[in-house]
XYZ file of C-alpha atoms in Angstrom:
665
model
C -158.697 -166.585 30.029
C -154.862 -167.044 30.558
C -155.008 -166.322 34.300
C -157.815 -168.937 34.726
C -155.460 -171.488 32.640
C -152.737 -170.637 35.165
C -155.060 -171.265 38.042
C -156.305 -174.507 36.685
C -152.754 -175.574 35.990
C -151.942 -174.994 39.903
C -154.917 -177.201 40.661
C -153.852 -180.029 38.432
C -150.211 -179.698 39.733
C -151.675 -180.145 43.251
C -153.235 -183.396 42.147
C -149.985 -184.592 40.582
C -148.249 -183.818 43.888
C -150.865 -185.926 45.719
C -150.306 -188.948 43.547
C -146.526 -188.451 43.878
C -146.825 -188.354 47.667
C -149.134 -191.304 48.002
C -148.842 -193.959 45.452
C -144.961 -194.437 45.391
C -144.824 -194.445 49.237
C -147.490 -197.228 49.487
C -145.724 -199.021 46.647
C -142.478 -198.897 48.545
C -144.066 -200.696 51.540
C -145.914 -203.303 49.407
C -142.791 -204.011 47.049
C -144.990 -202.924 44.019
C -142.600 -201.774 41.325
C -145.399 -200.398 39.262
C -146.638 -198.300 42.028
C -143.280 -197.087 42.959
C -142.553 -196.136 39.218
C -145.330 -193.595 39.424
C -143.103 -191.150 41.279
C -141.068 -190.079 38.110
C -144.141 -189.280 35.721
C -145.890 -187.610 38.792
C -142.908 -185.397 39.375
C -142.613 -184.565 35.629
C -146.515 -183.660 35.528
C -146.249 -181.674 38.612
C -143.200 -179.657 37.149
C -144.925 -178.975 33.683
C -148.043 -177.720 35.096
C -146.327 -175.330 37.706
C -144.118 -174.188 35.009
C -147.317 -173.495 32.796
C -148.826 -171.568 35.713
C -145.621 -169.509 36.188
C -145.553 -168.717 32.431
C -149.326 -167.618 32.601
C -148.577 -165.158 35.430
C -145.517 -163.962 33.358
C -147.899 -163.370 30.352
C -150.171 -161.421 32.578
C -147.448 -159.082 33.776
C -145.881 -158.429 30.302
C -149.247 -157.851 28.666
C -150.456 -155.563 31.464
C -153.547 -157.548 32.422
C -154.520 -155.385 35.347
C -157.522 -157.291 35.913
C -155.490 -159.700 37.892
C -154.974 -158.429 41.337
C -151.482 -159.240 41.808
C -150.465 -157.631 38.552
C -152.374 -154.555 39.339
C -150.685 -154.379 42.679
C -147.110 -154.828 41.465
C -146.870 -153.591 37.914
C -147.364 -150.472 35.695
C -147.556 -149.861 32.075
C -144.465 -147.717 32.157
C -142.436 -150.387 33.993
C -139.626 -151.866 31.655
C -140.202 -155.219 30.277
C -137.501 -156.947 32.143
C -139.029 -155.776 35.415
C -142.489 -156.538 34.419
C -141.533 -160.129 34.148
C -139.284 -160.338 37.280
C -142.274 -158.562 39.008
C -143.707 -162.234 38.980
C -141.602 -162.834 42.033
C -141.505 -159.300 43.353
C -144.129 -159.751 46.064
C -145.780 -162.549 48.098
C -147.973 -164.558 45.830
C -145.560 -164.639 42.948
C -142.492 -165.621 45.005
C -144.349 -168.327 46.381
C -145.238 -169.522 42.878
C -141.458 -169.223 42.152
C -140.751 -171.349 45.457
C -143.316 -174.011 44.056
C -141.691 -174.044 40.632
C -138.167 -174.389 42.227
C -139.405 -177.231 44.426
C -141.030 -179.042 41.431
C -137.820 -178.473 39.527
C -135.548 -180.115 42.261
C -138.042 -182.928 42.433
C -137.969 -183.590 38.646
C -134.134 -183.400 38.824
C -134.042 -186.000 41.553
C -136.383 -188.158 39.595
C -134.217 -187.849 36.368
C -130.820 -188.068 37.843
C -131.124 -190.649 40.696
C -132.011 -193.665 38.610
C -129.051 -195.407 40.278
C -131.004 -195.438 43.580
C -132.775 -198.501 44.687
C -136.373 -198.364 43.655
C -137.533 -198.096 47.237
C -135.580 -195.270 48.275
C -136.183 -193.267 45.185
C -140.009 -193.903 45.696
C -139.794 -192.731 49.206
C -137.609 -189.647 48.420
C -140.057 -188.503 45.657
C -142.990 -189.186 47.959
C -141.643 -186.933 50.770
C -140.952 -184.162 48.283
C -144.389 -184.610 47.000
C -145.665 -184.081 50.507
C -143.826 -180.873 50.854
C -145.226 -179.773 47.397
C -148.640 -180.560 48.569
C -148.272 -178.112 51.528
C -146.936 -175.156 49.377
C -149.505 -175.588 46.485
C -152.326 -175.711 49.130
C -150.892 -172.683 50.709
C -151.065 -170.806 47.474
C -154.478 -172.159 46.392
C -156.083 -171.452 49.814
C -154.452 -168.170 50.805
C -152.181 -166.773 48.154
C -153.651 -167.217 44.773
C -151.729 -165.035 42.340
C -154.535 -165.265 39.804
C -157.395 -163.449 41.595
C -159.314 -161.082 39.417
C -160.546 -157.466 39.820
C -163.993 -158.141 38.326
C -166.100 -156.615 36.953
C -164.120 -153.422 37.611
C -160.416 -153.224 37.281
C -157.917 -150.367 37.376
C -156.676 -148.835 34.211
C -153.112 -148.963 35.364
C -151.006 -150.565 38.056
C -149.670 -149.308 41.275
C -146.039 -150.255 40.225
C -143.553 -152.511 41.386
C -141.692 -151.453 44.602
C -138.995 -149.076 43.526
C -136.611 -150.802 45.757
C -136.926 -153.889 43.603
C -136.604 -152.205 40.178
C -132.915 -153.116 39.951
C -130.853 -155.983 38.100
C -130.462 -157.708 41.650
C -134.215 -158.719 41.246
C -133.394 -160.647 38.176
C -130.983 -163.175 39.769
C -130.979 -162.837 43.470
C -134.348 -164.353 44.463
C -134.030 -167.227 41.893
C -130.629 -168.131 43.350
C -131.672 -167.959 46.804
C -134.723 -169.891 46.416
C -132.734 -172.537 44.637
C -130.741 -172.861 47.800
C -133.531 -172.590 50.060
C -135.735 -175.191 48.392
C -132.675 -177.376 47.537
C -132.307 -178.386 51.123
C -135.599 -180.258 50.802
C -133.688 -182.763 48.866
C -131.400 -183.551 51.827
C -134.591 -183.531 54.071
C -136.362 -186.053 51.769
C -133.269 -188.315 51.810
C -133.029 -188.293 55.491
C -136.699 -188.962 55.945
C -136.727 -191.830 53.273
C -133.671 -193.421 55.085
C -135.476 -193.162 58.506
C -138.577 -194.656 57.076
C -136.762 -197.561 55.346
C -134.283 -198.099 58.179
C -131.546 -197.876 55.585
C -128.857 -195.854 57.413
C -125.645 -196.969 55.910
C -123.086 -194.831 54.251
C -124.708 -195.270 50.811
C -127.488 -192.896 51.641
C -125.051 -190.099 52.472
C -123.533 -190.514 49.160
C -126.920 -190.376 47.334
C -127.641 -187.171 49.379
C -124.327 -185.466 49.300
C -124.204 -184.160 45.798
C -127.719 -182.553 46.041
C -126.860 -180.980 49.378
C -123.567 -179.506 48.000
C -125.623 -177.997 45.040
C -128.198 -176.564 47.359
C -125.472 -175.140 49.508
C -123.712 -173.458 46.493
C -126.895 -171.812 45.226
C -127.788 -170.507 48.812
C -124.203 -169.072 49.130
C -124.523 -167.345 45.708
C -128.021 -166.098 46.735
C -126.927 -164.708 50.077
C -123.830 -163.146 48.402
C -126.006 -161.427 45.738
C -128.361 -160.206 48.394
C -125.510 -158.474 50.255
C -124.222 -157.082 47.169
C -127.596 -155.705 46.326
C -128.418 -154.060 49.602
C -124.769 -152.612 49.479
C -125.359 -150.498 46.338
C -129.103 -150.259 46.379
C -130.060 -149.065 49.831
C -127.651 -146.166 49.878
C -126.277 -146.944 53.368
C -123.047 -148.445 52.172
C -123.288 -151.444 54.461
C -122.978 -155.131 53.108
C -124.663 -156.780 56.047
C -127.150 -155.468 58.522
C -128.201 -158.413 60.571
C -131.723 -157.830 59.432
C -134.066 -160.474 60.595
C -134.949 -161.537 57.049
C -131.280 -161.883 56.150
C -130.944 -163.884 59.123
C -133.563 -166.096 57.932
C -131.408 -167.085 54.965
C -128.219 -167.147 56.811
C -129.413 -169.643 59.367
C -129.951 -172.575 56.751
C -126.754 -171.711 55.412
C -124.841 -172.147 58.524
C -126.728 -175.431 59.240
C -126.140 -176.513 55.760
C -122.383 -175.915 56.015
C -122.556 -178.263 59.071
C -124.616 -180.794 57.116
C -122.149 -180.752 54.099
C -119.324 -181.594 56.471
C -121.097 -184.192 58.501
C -122.183 -185.996 55.270
C -118.617 -186.413 54.272
C -117.943 -188.222 57.735
C -120.949 -190.365 57.318
C -119.951 -191.311 53.788
C -116.408 -191.975 54.389
C -116.401 -193.369 57.845
C -119.978 -194.365 58.652
C -119.904 -192.171 61.585
C -122.221 -189.211 62.705
C -125.127 -190.926 61.351
C -127.711 -189.504 63.939
C -125.968 -186.177 63.816
C -126.375 -186.071 59.988
C -129.979 -187.033 59.887
C -130.852 -184.368 62.537
C -128.808 -181.770 60.713
C -130.799 -182.396 57.515
C -134.139 -182.139 59.309
C -132.858 -178.917 61.001
C -131.622 -177.342 57.853
C -134.808 -177.671 55.885
C -136.797 -176.729 59.151
C -134.901 -173.338 59.085
C -135.859 -172.762 55.369
C -139.453 -173.182 56.360
C -138.936 -171.047 59.443
C -137.326 -168.370 57.120
C -140.436 -168.666 54.917
C -142.682 -167.987 58.029
C -140.837 -165.197 59.084
C -140.942 -163.447 55.797
C -144.559 -164.154 54.853
C -146.473 -163.991 58.195
C -146.069 -160.312 58.933
C -144.396 -160.858 62.248
C -141.347 -159.128 61.030
C -140.795 -155.476 59.895
C -138.342 -155.543 57.114
C -137.558 -153.968 53.895
C -137.378 -157.696 52.784
C -140.523 -158.964 54.177
C -143.409 -159.778 51.795
C -146.826 -160.331 53.522
C -148.701 -159.093 56.605
C -151.814 -161.447 56.430
C -152.213 -163.359 59.662
C -154.171 -166.049 57.918
C -151.058 -166.715 55.740
C -148.959 -166.739 58.907
C -151.177 -169.219 60.549
C -151.105 -171.602 57.629
C -147.395 -171.536 57.188
C -147.047 -172.055 60.950
C -149.187 -175.168 60.690
C -147.092 -176.397 57.749
C -144.040 -175.798 59.770
C -145.305 -177.575 62.701
C -146.402 -180.561 60.714
C -143.032 -180.893 58.874
C -140.805 -180.220 61.923
C -142.979 -182.167 64.412
C -143.530 -185.210 62.190
C -139.985 -185.408 61.157
C -138.594 -185.194 64.745
C -141.209 -187.830 65.990
C -139.936 -190.185 63.295
C -136.242 -189.423 64.197
C -137.072 -190.064 67.931
C -138.426 -193.503 67.087
C -135.471 -194.488 64.650
C -132.428 -192.602 66.031
C -131.761 -195.042 68.888
C -131.179 -197.804 66.464
C -128.673 -195.735 64.529
C -125.007 -196.405 65.431
C -121.815 -195.392 63.992
C -119.703 -198.069 62.305
C -116.349 -196.904 63.605
C -114.689 -195.191 66.580
C -112.072 -192.430 66.375
C -109.431 -190.813 68.638
C -109.419 -187.411 70.186
C -106.883 -186.236 67.805
C -108.418 -187.225 64.288
C -110.194 -185.683 61.409
C -113.521 -186.849 62.770
C -112.989 -185.239 65.998
C -112.267 -181.879 64.460
C -115.191 -182.082 61.996
C -117.443 -182.814 64.837
C -116.033 -179.522 66.638
C -116.560 -177.713 63.386
C -120.194 -178.834 63.182
C -120.786 -177.916 66.971
C -119.336 -174.344 66.324
C -121.715 -173.920 63.262
C -124.629 -175.168 65.036
C -124.052 -172.848 68.087
C -123.595 -169.955 65.499
C -126.853 -170.914 63.969
C -128.651 -171.123 67.394
C -127.247 -167.636 68.283
C -128.546 -166.053 65.253
C -131.839 -167.860 65.871
C -132.137 -166.598 69.373
C -131.365 -163.072 68.332
C -133.852 -163.186 65.442
C -136.738 -164.660 67.584
C -136.114 -163.258 71.010
C -137.833 -159.865 70.066
C -140.925 -161.616 68.838
C -141.133 -163.701 71.799
C -140.986 -160.787 74.224
C -143.596 -158.938 72.089
C -145.771 -161.922 72.171
C -145.550 -162.108 76.001
C -146.565 -158.250 76.123
C -143.206 -157.194 77.101
C -143.025 -154.396 74.511
C -141.024 -154.067 71.288
C -137.314 -154.527 71.574
C -134.676 -154.954 68.851
C -131.530 -157.076 68.809
C -129.012 -155.417 66.605
C -125.470 -155.728 65.271
C -123.794 -155.280 68.686
C -125.233 -158.613 69.870
C -124.554 -160.421 66.653
C -120.998 -159.129 66.236
C -120.241 -159.919 69.879
C -121.353 -163.478 69.665
C -120.834 -164.429 66.050
C -117.237 -162.979 65.417
C -115.596 -165.261 68.162
C -117.253 -168.419 66.854
C -116.129 -167.638 63.238
C -112.625 -167.110 64.482
C -112.699 -170.361 66.230
C -114.123 -172.091 63.000
C -111.170 -170.546 60.940
C -108.753 -171.944 63.550
C -110.141 -175.399 63.107
C -110.499 -175.070 59.349
C -106.743 -175.000 59.127
C -106.198 -178.126 61.348
C -109.131 -180.391 60.292
C -108.078 -181.357 56.600
C -104.507 -181.999 57.782
C -105.390 -184.786 60.167
C -105.793 -188.487 59.384
C -109.004 -190.424 59.676
C -109.501 -192.333 62.921
C -106.181 -191.300 64.791
C -103.504 -188.830 64.166
C -100.024 -188.913 66.121
C -99.647 -185.600 68.027
C -95.889 -185.165 67.118
C -96.866 -185.565 63.407
C -99.559 -182.828 63.717
C -97.131 -180.558 65.465
C -94.429 -181.040 62.755
C -97.042 -180.438 60.177
C -98.696 -177.273 61.448
C -95.631 -175.633 62.942
C -94.430 -173.768 59.813
C -97.951 -172.501 58.871
C -98.687 -171.217 62.216
C -95.472 -169.379 62.457
C -95.794 -167.678 58.999
C -99.348 -166.746 59.623
C -98.660 -165.099 62.913
C -95.780 -163.104 61.464
C -97.826 -162.111 58.277
C -100.975 -161.126 60.503
C -98.768 -158.927 62.655
C -97.086 -157.171 59.867
C -100.140 -156.554 57.808
C -101.552 -153.574 59.737
C -98.152 -151.745 59.568
C -97.579 -152.366 56.006
C -101.291 -151.257 55.086
C -102.113 -148.544 57.472
C -98.889 -147.718 59.255
C -100.214 -148.521 62.669
C -101.310 -151.782 64.561
C -104.748 -153.185 64.747
C -105.432 -156.284 66.796
C -108.643 -157.208 64.884
C -106.976 -156.664 61.409
C -103.887 -158.687 62.499
C -105.996 -161.782 63.810
C -108.238 -161.722 60.654
C -105.198 -161.659 58.271
C -103.414 -164.322 60.572
C -106.373 -166.657 60.342
C -106.728 -166.163 56.715
C -103.103 -166.792 55.964
C -103.412 -169.935 58.429
C -106.182 -171.300 56.262
C -104.397 -170.522 52.969
C -101.051 -172.002 54.072
C -102.560 -175.244 55.654
C -104.498 -175.739 52.447
C -101.538 -175.373 50.242
C -99.576 -177.661 52.344
C -102.280 -180.086 52.167
C -102.209 -180.044 48.309
C -98.454 -180.355 48.409
C -98.856 -183.575 50.600
C -101.307 -184.999 48.174
C -99.118 -184.254 45.095
C -96.077 -185.760 46.731
C -97.862 -189.062 47.457
C -98.180 -189.499 43.587
C -95.666 -190.269 41.026
C -96.403 -187.616 38.286
C -95.297 -184.459 40.166
C -97.322 -181.349 40.178
C -99.308 -182.526 37.205
C -101.037 -184.647 39.709
C -102.931 -181.330 40.819
C -105.282 -181.728 38.048
C -106.166 -185.500 39.068
C -106.775 -184.951 42.670
C -110.576 -185.344 42.387
C -113.088 -182.708 42.148
C -114.216 -183.218 45.626
C -110.912 -182.718 47.058
C -110.401 -179.560 44.718
C -113.969 -178.365 45.814
C -112.848 -178.494 49.458
C -109.711 -176.584 48.669
C -111.482 -173.971 46.666
C -114.268 -173.429 49.250
C -111.766 -173.099 52.194
C -109.869 -170.710 50.415
C -113.110 -168.857 49.817
C -113.743 -168.691 53.312
C -110.475 -167.127 54.024
C -110.995 -164.513 51.334
C -114.586 -163.555 52.820
C -113.152 -163.494 56.303
C -110.293 -160.981 55.186
C -112.758 -158.728 53.273
C -115.488 -158.630 56.135
C -112.872 -157.819 58.737
C -110.682 -155.338 56.902
C -113.521 -153.285 55.554
C -114.946 -153.078 59.174
C -111.499 -151.970 60.518
C -110.427 -149.664 57.804
C -113.525 -148.063 56.296
C -113.682 -144.124 56.122
C -117.112 -142.811 56.241
C -118.193 -139.143 55.795
C -121.673 -137.811 55.847
C -121.682 -134.064 55.239
C -123.487 -131.008 53.463
C -122.248 -130.029 50.078
C -123.194 -127.326 47.733
C -122.051 -126.933 44.061
C -118.345 -126.145 44.013
C -117.613 -127.513 47.564
C -114.787 -129.949 47.997
C -113.846 -132.303 50.581
C -110.677 -134.605 51.112
C -111.318 -138.200 52.198
C -108.591 -140.875 52.335
C -106.143 -138.791 50.223
C -108.784 -137.977 47.453
C -110.504 -134.712 46.786
C -114.082 -134.768 45.958
C -115.630 -131.786 44.306
C -119.446 -131.495 43.907
C -120.662 -129.822 40.827
C -124.423 -129.853 41.376
C -127.217 -131.894 40.062
C -129.265 -132.104 36.924
C -132.788 -133.402 36.328
C -133.010 -136.573 34.317
C -136.067 -138.557 33.106
C -136.155 -142.382 33.236
C -138.701 -144.736 31.867
C -140.842 -144.489 34.930
C -139.088 -142.158 37.414
C -137.535 -138.553 37.498
C -134.066 -138.215 38.837
C -131.803 -135.698 40.403
C -128.436 -136.885 39.126
C -125.338 -135.411 40.990
C -121.896 -134.780 39.438
C -118.777 -135.514 41.548
C -115.250 -135.181 40.263
C -112.477 -136.962 42.250
C -108.922 -135.766 42.283
C -105.444 -137.158 43.555
C -102.497 -135.059 43.606
C -104.286 -132.447 41.579
C -105.198 -135.074 38.748
C -108.714 -136.087 37.970
C -109.012 -139.954 38.558
C -112.950 -140.495 38.851
C -116.229 -139.157 37.784
C -119.250 -140.298 39.849
C -122.825 -139.620 39.275
C -125.206 -140.713 42.021
C -128.993 -140.254 41.758
C -131.934 -139.555 43.860
C -134.848 -140.978 41.839
C -138.535 -140.203 42.636
C -141.211 -142.721 41.285
C -144.318 -140.896 40.813
C -146.675 -143.805 40.887
C -145.711 -144.981 44.262
C -144.701 -141.478 45.316
C -141.429 -143.050 46.499
C -137.905 -141.708 46.681
C -134.871 -144.072 46.149
C -131.089 -143.471 46.222
C -128.839 -144.816 43.674
C -125.370 -144.722 44.793
C -122.308 -144.346 42.465
C -119.630 -146.758 43.105
C -116.199 -147.145 41.578
C -115.264 -150.722 42.249
C -111.664 -151.831 42.751
C -109.738 -154.933 44.058
C -108.527 -153.271 47.215
C -111.164 -150.690 47.695
C -114.595 -149.238 46.538
C -115.316 -145.423 46.328
C -119.109 -145.206 47.272
C -120.999 -141.697 46.862
C -124.697 -141.298 47.543
C -126.967 -138.415 47.642
C -129.103 -137.757 50.751
C -131.915 -135.328 51.052
C -131.794 -131.764 49.457
C -131.034 -129.086 52.169
C -131.842 -125.909 50.341
C -129.787 -123.395 48.236
C -128.832 -126.271 45.932
C -126.892 -127.979 48.653
C -127.448 -131.772 49.395
C -126.618 -134.133 52.259
C -123.848 -136.375 50.869
C -122.466 -139.727 51.966
C -118.716 -140.628 50.883
C -117.482 -143.933 51.821
C -114.135 -145.495 51.212
C -114.680 -149.207 51.519
C -111.315 -151.289 51.665
C -111.395 -154.993 50.414
C -115.375 -155.000 50.333
C -115.171 -156.826 47.083
C -113.439 -159.769 48.681
C -116.512 -160.504 50.651
C -118.412 -161.547 47.497
C -115.466 -162.964 45.628
C -114.941 -165.372 48.676
C -118.538 -166.339 48.597
C -118.525 -167.139 44.934
C -115.267 -169.189 45.502
C -117.107 -171.045 48.233
C -120.007 -171.736 45.904
C -117.652 -172.909 43.201
C -116.065 -175.394 45.660
C -119.562 -176.862 46.465
C -120.370 -177.223 42.712
C -116.879 -178.839 42.132
C -117.520 -181.369 45.043
C -120.975 -182.017 43.570
C -119.630 -183.029 40.245
C -117.191 -185.702 41.743
C -117.252 -188.945 39.514
C -117.971 -191.338 42.389
C -121.475 -189.903 42.730
C -122.296 -191.426 39.403
C -121.403 -194.978 40.354
C -123.535 -197.969 39.273
C -126.512 -198.939 41.341
C -124.985 -202.235 42.431
C -121.997 -200.584 44.053
C -124.506 -198.205 46.054
C -126.800 -200.965 46.920
C -124.197 -202.966 48.803
C -122.607 -199.754 50.345
C -119.184 -200.088 48.785
C -116.772 -197.155 48.988
C -114.820 -195.890 46.009
C -111.211 -196.938 46.276
C -110.112 -193.466 45.192
C -112.177 -191.819 48.019
C -109.349 -191.070 50.221
C -107.385 -189.224 47.816
C -110.443 -187.385 46.489
C -111.306 -186.211 50.005
C -107.819 -185.174 50.881
C -107.497 -187.655 53.527
C -104.241 -189.429 54.701
C -104.562 -193.065 54.522
C -104.257 -194.511 58.184
């Protein structure tokens, strides 16, 4: 009975989404306040019924209701309870229900926390989000119903959750990733609502900006968690593989980063309006494209969910409607959108524009590398793959260029900056960054590496210019360094996010340059020296888990004759799915990780063993968390809570210049 209630709740939620999509939109054109007000209760109703449906599916998993096809396919009576519940989003149908829940949650949040918006604008935003909800709820009800039954006969036990997903990463990674993915629908809805109403002043950018920052922060966390999960779970020791499904989440992040910066210019200077609108459409379109790639079966990946062509066709149609309709509306409205102010070649606007162009080019390069093999296969050109050599060759120079501009842009004044002022300001940071970058490889490894020197120099460049910007802001106030705590959350968020990028850049480069990897055969008693440490393999023992059997290895690690580590990697066998998984043992550190994984047994108690030393790998994820924190700080800035009257007339907060870190011109 509970699954039927969940299915019924989805149908009712679909009806609420229909009301939300149609009634407020008509009311906004007629000026009917009552009809426009229907958006908020409809959003609440949709959220409550999708939430109820989600709880019903969770109940079916926790209570081992194997009469439900989705439960029987993705759970087992021996599965730990935490993974039973998280298995709700462990495969296609449930992950789509999680997507719908996130979308309903974002819609409700907009309805509750955007009451300072003009009624017409809020009504149109909620209507656009309702239209998106209709598409995804229809997708579930027509092709991906998670409540289908095995009736009258059903299995006594389930086929178990994919062993790859039986990990704490499943608990938090998909929800964070989906919060970011789906959150860009808010920026999309604001852009479409602005185009429909012809209201393209700076106010709509202010309304959209905190939601975009929040979505970007969640997506940053989700991607970082996915990278960390793959690093320790897949047993390969890599943190990024340029997997097509990884790219599917990375492309919206790149476009979203450009959108965050473009919104700042539109809000502050009234410039880049057309560009900002297009980026908002582009960003959410890439989120939908990622959904299509993951759920259509066109990609082969450890991350992919579905392989049903019918589902692929449905999401492709939805993608075409959303992208085609929004671009058509943009084509009609964009010619009438004009920026309110000009700017010189050497100005903050110019460098933010260059920053956005670099990010868009990076996004397109990843998009081409991801879709090109699919296009060739569709044209009967055979199967080809585009791997890390292409992505690294194209992407690395673009990120180096981005880092270079990242140090210059915040130091510039709005509208126009004297060249001699810029040279005086950047001379010292540039010199110190070059010296520090050149010295680092000798100090760390005793030999010179061009790549490591460039990465450290760019990271120091960002750090030093950011600190100089903070110093300038403090010196412009009367209360000394205590002013650091009153610079505004938007400014502080920018500082933290830029420093986070520098940290991630350092970690990603140094782990690639200085990693030490050994794949070898080891029998009990064998020893091997790696990076000044001696690893002794003492054999394996059989360990029984809740739903698996494990061969657990024992490694003792010595330095200068003294034991410093004990590591116990595992090779787990899941009998229900007859699947084997590698569980690496990792000793994490600030400057290095020691990574040990068991491969395949080689006879005579010997095993294939993978030993990796990963310098600074934790900096990658630490930097990403700093970037996300910066996005959340910027989102919480006080000026996004101004009264409706101030927004309605497009007023600019007098403290905006200081909170954005700009120099008054």
